[in-house]
PDB file of C-alpha atoms in Angstrom:
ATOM      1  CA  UNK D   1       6.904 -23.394   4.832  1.00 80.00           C
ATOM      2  CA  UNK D   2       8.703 -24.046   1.631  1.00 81.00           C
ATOM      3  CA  UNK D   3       9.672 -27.598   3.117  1.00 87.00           C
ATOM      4  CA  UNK D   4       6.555 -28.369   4.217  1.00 88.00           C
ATOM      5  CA  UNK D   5       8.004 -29.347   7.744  1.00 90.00           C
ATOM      6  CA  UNK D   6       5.493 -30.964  10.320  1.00 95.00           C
ATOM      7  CA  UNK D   7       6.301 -30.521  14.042  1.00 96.00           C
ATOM      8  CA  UNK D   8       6.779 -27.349  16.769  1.00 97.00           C
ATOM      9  CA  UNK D   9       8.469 -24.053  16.201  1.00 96.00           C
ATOM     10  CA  UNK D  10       9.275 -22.677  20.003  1.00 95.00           C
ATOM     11  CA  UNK D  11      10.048 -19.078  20.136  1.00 94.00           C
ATOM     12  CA  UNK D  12      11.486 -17.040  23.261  1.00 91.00           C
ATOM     13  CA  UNK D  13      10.835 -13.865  24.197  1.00 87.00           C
ATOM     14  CA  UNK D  14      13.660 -11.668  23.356  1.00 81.00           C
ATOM     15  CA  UNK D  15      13.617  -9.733  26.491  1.00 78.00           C
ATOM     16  CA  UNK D  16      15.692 -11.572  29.406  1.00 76.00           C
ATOM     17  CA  UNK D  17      13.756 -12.481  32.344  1.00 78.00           C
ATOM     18  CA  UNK D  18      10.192 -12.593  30.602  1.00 79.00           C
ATOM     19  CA  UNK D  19       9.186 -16.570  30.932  1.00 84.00           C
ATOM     20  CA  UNK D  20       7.698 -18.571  28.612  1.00 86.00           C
ATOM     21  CA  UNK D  21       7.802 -19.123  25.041  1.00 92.00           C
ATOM     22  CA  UNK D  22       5.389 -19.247  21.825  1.00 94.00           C
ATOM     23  CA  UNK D  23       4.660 -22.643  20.403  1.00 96.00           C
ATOM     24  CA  UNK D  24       3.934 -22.836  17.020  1.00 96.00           C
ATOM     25  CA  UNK D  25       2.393 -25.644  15.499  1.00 96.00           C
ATOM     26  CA  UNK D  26       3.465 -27.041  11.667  1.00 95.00           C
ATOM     27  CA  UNK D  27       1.734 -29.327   9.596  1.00 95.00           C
ATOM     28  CA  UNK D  28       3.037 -30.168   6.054  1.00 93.00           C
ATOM     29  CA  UNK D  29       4.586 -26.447   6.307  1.00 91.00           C
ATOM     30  CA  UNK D  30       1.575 -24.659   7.373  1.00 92.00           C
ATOM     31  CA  UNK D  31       0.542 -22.936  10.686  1.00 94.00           C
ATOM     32  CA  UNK D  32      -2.246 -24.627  12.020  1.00 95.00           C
ATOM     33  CA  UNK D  33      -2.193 -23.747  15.862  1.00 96.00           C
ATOM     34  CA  UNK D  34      -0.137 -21.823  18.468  1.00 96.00           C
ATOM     35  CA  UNK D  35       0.146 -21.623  22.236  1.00 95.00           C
ATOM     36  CA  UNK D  36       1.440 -18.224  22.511  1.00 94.00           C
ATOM     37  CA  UNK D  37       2.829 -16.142  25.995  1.00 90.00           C
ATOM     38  CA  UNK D  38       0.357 -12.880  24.565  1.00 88.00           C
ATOM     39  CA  UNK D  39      -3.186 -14.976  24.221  1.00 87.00           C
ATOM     40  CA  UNK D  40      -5.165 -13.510  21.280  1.00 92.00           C
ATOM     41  CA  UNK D  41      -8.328 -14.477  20.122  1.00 91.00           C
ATOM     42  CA  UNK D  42      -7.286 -15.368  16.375  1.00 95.00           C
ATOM     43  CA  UNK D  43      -3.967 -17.305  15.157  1.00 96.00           C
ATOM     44  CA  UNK D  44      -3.222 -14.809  12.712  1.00 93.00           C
ATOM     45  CA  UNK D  45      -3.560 -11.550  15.183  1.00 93.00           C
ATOM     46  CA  UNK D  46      -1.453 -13.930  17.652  1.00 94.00           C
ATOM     47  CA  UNK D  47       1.427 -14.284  15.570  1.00 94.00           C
ATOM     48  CA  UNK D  48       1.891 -11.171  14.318  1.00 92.00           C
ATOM     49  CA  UNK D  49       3.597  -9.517  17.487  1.00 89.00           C
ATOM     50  CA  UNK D  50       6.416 -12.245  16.766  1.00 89.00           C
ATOM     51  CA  UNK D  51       7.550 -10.170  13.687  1.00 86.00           C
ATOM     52  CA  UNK D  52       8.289  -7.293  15.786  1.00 82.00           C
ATOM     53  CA  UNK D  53      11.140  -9.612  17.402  1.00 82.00           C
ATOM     54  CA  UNK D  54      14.480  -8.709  16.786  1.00 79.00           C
ATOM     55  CA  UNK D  55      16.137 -11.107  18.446  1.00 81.00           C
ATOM     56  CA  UNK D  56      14.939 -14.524  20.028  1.00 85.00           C
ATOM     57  CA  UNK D  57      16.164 -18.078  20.328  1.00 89.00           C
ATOM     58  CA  UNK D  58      14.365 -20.249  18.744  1.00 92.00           C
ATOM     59  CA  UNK D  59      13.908 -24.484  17.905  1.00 95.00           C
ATOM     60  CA  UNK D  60      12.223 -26.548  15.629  1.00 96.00           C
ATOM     61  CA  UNK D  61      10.766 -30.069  17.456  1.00 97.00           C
ATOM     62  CA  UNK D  62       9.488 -32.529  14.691  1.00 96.00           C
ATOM     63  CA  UNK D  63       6.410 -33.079  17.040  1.00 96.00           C
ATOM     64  CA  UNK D  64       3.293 -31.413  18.693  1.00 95.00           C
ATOM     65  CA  UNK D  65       4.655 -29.808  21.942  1.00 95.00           C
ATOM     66  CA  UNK D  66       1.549 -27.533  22.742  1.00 94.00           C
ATOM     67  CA  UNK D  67       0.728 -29.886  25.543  1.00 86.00           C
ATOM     68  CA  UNK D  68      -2.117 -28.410  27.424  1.00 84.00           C
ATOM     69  CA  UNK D  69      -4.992 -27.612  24.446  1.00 83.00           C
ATOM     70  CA  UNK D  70      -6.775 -25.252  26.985  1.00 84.00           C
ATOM     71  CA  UNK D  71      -4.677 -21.805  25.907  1.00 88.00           C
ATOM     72  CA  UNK D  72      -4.185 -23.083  22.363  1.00 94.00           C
ATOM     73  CA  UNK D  73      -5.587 -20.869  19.137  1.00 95.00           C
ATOM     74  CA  UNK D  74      -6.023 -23.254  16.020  1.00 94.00           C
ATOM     75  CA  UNK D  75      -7.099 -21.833  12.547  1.00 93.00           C
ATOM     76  CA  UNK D  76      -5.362 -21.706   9.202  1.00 90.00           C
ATOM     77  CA  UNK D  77      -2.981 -19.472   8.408  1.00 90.00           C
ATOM     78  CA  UNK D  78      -1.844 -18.082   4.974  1.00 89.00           C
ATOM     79  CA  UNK D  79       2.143 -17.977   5.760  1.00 88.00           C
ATOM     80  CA  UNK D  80       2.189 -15.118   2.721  1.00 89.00           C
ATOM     81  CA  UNK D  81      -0.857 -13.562   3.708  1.00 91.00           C
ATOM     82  CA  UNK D  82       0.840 -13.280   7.611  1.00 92.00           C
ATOM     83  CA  UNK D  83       4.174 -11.908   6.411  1.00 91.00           C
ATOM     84  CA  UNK D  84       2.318  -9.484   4.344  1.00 93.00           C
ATOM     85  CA  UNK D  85       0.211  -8.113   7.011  1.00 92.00           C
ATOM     86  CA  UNK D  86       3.669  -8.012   9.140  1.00 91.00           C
ATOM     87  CA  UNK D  87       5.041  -6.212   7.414  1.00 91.00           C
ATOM     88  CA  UNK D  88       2.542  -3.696   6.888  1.00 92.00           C
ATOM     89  CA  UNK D  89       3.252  -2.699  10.909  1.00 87.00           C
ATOM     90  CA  UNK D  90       6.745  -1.889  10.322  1.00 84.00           C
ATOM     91  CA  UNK D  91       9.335  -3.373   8.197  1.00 82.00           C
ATOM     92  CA  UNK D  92      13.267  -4.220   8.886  1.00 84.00           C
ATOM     93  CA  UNK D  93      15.127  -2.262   6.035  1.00 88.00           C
ATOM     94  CA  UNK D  94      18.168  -4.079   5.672  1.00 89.00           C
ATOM     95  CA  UNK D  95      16.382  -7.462   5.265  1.00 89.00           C
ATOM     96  CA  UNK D  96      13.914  -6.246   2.862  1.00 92.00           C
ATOM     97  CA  UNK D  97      17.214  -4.398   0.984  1.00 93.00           C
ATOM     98  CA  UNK D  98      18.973  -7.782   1.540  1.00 93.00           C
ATOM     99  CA  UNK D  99      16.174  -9.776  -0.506  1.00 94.00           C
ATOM    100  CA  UNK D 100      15.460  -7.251  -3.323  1.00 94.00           C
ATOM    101  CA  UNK D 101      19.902  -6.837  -4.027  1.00 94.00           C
ATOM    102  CA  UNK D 102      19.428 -10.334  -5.736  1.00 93.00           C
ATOM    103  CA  UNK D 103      17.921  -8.430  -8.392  1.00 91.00           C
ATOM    104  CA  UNK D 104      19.839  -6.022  -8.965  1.00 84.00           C
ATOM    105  CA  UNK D 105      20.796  -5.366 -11.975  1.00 78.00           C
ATOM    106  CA  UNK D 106      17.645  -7.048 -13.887  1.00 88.00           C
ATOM    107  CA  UNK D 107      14.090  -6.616 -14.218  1.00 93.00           C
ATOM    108  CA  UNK D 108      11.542  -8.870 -12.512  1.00 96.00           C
ATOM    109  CA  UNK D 109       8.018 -10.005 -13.580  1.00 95.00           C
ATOM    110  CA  UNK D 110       5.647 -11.916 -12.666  1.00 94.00           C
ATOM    111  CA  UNK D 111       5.664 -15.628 -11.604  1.00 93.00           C
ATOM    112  CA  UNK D 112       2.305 -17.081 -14.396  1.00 90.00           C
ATOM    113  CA  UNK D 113       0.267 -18.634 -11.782  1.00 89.00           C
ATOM    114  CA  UNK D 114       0.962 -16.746  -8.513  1.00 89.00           C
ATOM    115  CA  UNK D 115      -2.016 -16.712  -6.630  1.00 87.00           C
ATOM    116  CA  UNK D 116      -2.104 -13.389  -5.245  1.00 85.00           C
ATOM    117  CA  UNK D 117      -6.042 -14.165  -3.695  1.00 85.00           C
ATOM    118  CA  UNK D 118      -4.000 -15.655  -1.417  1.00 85.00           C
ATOM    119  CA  UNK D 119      -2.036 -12.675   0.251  1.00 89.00           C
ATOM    120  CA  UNK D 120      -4.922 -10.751   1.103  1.00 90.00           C
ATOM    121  CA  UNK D 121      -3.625  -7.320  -0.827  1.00 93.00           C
ATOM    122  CA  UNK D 122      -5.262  -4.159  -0.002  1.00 94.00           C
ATOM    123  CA  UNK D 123      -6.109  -2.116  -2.755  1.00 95.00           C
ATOM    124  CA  UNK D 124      -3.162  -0.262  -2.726  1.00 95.00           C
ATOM    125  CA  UNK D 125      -0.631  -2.988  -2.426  1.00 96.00           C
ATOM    126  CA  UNK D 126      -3.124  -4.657  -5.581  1.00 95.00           C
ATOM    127  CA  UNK D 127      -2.472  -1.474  -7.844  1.00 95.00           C
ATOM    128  CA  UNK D 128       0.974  -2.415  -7.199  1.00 96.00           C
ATOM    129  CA  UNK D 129       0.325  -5.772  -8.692  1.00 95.00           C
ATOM    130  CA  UNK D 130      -1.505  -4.343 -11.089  1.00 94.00           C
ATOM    131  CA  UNK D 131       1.690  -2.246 -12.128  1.00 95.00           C
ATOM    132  CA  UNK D 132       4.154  -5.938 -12.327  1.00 94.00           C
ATOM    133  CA  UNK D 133       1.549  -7.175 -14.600  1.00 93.00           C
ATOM    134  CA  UNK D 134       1.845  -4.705 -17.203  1.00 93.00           C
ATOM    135  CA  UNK D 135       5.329  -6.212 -17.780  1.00 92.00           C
ATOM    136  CA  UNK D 136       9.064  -6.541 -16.380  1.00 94.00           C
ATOM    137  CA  UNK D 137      10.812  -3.215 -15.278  1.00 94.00           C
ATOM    138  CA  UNK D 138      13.793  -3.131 -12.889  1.00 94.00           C
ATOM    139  CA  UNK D 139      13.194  -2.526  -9.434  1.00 95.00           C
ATOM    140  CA  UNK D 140      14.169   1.441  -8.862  1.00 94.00           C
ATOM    141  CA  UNK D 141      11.866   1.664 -12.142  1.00 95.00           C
ATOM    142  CA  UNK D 142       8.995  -0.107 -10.435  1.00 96.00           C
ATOM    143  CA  UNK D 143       9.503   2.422  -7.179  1.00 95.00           C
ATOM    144  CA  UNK D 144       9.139   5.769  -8.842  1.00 95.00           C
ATOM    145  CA  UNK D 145       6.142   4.247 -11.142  1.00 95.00           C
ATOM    146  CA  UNK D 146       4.644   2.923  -7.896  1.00 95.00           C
ATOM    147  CA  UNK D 147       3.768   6.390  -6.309  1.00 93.00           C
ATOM    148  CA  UNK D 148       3.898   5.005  -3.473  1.00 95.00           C
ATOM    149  CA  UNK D 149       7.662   3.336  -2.908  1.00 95.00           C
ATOM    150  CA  UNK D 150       6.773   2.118   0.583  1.00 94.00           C
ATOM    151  CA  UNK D 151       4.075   0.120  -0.701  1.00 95.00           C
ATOM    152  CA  UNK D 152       6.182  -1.381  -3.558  1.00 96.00           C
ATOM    153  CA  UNK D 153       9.099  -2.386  -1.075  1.00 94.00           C
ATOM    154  CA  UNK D 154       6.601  -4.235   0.839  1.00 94.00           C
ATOM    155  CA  UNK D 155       5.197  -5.829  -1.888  1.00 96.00           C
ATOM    156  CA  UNK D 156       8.057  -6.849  -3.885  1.00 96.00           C
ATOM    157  CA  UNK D 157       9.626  -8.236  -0.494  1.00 95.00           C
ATOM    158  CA  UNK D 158       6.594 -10.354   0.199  1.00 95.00           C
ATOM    159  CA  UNK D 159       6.660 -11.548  -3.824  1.00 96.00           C
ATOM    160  CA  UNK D 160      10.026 -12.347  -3.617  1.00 95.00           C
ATOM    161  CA  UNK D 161      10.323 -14.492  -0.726  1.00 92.00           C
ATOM    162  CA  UNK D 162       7.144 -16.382  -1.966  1.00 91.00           C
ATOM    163  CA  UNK D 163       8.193 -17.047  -4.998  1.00 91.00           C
ATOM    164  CA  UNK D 164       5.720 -14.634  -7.193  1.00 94.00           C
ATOM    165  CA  UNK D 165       8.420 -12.596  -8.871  1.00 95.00           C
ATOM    166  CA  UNK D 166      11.480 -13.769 -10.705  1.00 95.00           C
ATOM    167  CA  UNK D 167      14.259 -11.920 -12.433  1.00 94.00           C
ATOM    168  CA  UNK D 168      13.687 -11.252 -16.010  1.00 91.00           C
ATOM    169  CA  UNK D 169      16.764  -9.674 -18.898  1.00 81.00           C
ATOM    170  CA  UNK D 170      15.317  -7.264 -20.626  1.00 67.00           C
ATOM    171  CA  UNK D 171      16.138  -7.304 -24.536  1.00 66.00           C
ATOM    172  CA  UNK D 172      18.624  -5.152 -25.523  1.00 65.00           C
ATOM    173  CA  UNK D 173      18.217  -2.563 -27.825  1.00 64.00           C
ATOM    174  CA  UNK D 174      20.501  -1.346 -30.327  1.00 64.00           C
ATOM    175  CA  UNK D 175      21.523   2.230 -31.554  1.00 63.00           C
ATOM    176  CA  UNK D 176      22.149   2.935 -34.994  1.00 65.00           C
ATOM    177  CA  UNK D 177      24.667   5.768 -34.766  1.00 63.00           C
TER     178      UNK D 177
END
């Protein structure tokens, strides 16, 4: 996404035996069609079964290998909007702890100029939003504030890997003894 890559992303199943593969199609990093082994009747509902994958090969083609347009699904795709409602059915924990350890130790905030439209938040997962805007506070802060920590994993996973939070030192305060 983040290299805007044009071309095919093939993905096979990760049980042995099963045939096929999803075909993903990429144009200046964004998903804009998909030949997929589960048809589905929209390109966002079609990918999201590929997040429950644990393990799969994979391959990246730099060119169009849906062949056949007859089983092909074409729309656009929000890649932040997808990963958020991904993750919504389930989530793997040690990525998600994996991404948010490279703040430890700091605050985040806010990216100025994120746009969230994009992600298609529920209101929940906006409140949480709401919360980041009222200014930096390290992470553990953020997931007792949240009242909902679930929600706040997701959604500081999702604003991490697309670039809508960054780390931010909080001023330190001295104590007159």
């Amino acid at each position: 996404h983040r290299k805007k890559l044009a071309g095919t992303l093939a993905v096979w199943p990760d049980a042995p035996g099963t045939p096929g593969q999803d075909r993903i199609l990429f144009k200046n990093g964004q998903v804009i069609a998909a030949k997929l082994v589960e048809p589905a009747s929209a390109l966002d509902r079609g990918l999201l079964p590929l997040f429950r994958r644990t393990r799969a090969a994979y391959a990246f083609y730099a060119e169009d290998l849906l062949g056949d347009r007859s089983a092909v699904v074409s729309g656009h795709v929000d890649t932040n909007a997808l990963v958020l409602a991904a993750m919504r059915g389930g989530m793997r924990e040690d990525v998600v702890d994996g991404i948010l350890a490279r703040f430890d130790g700091s605050a985040v905030r806010l990216i100025a100029g994120y746009d969230f439209g994009k992600l298609g938040a529920l209101p929940k997962e906006m409140g949480f939003i709401e919360l980041l805007r009222a200014g930096p506070s390290p992470i553990p802060s953020l997931l007792v504030q949240s009242g909902d920590p679930k929600i706040a994993r997701r959604m500081l996973y999702v604003l991490a890997i697309s670039q809508g939070i960054e780390p931010y030192a909080l001023p330190v305060v001295a104590h007159e003894e």
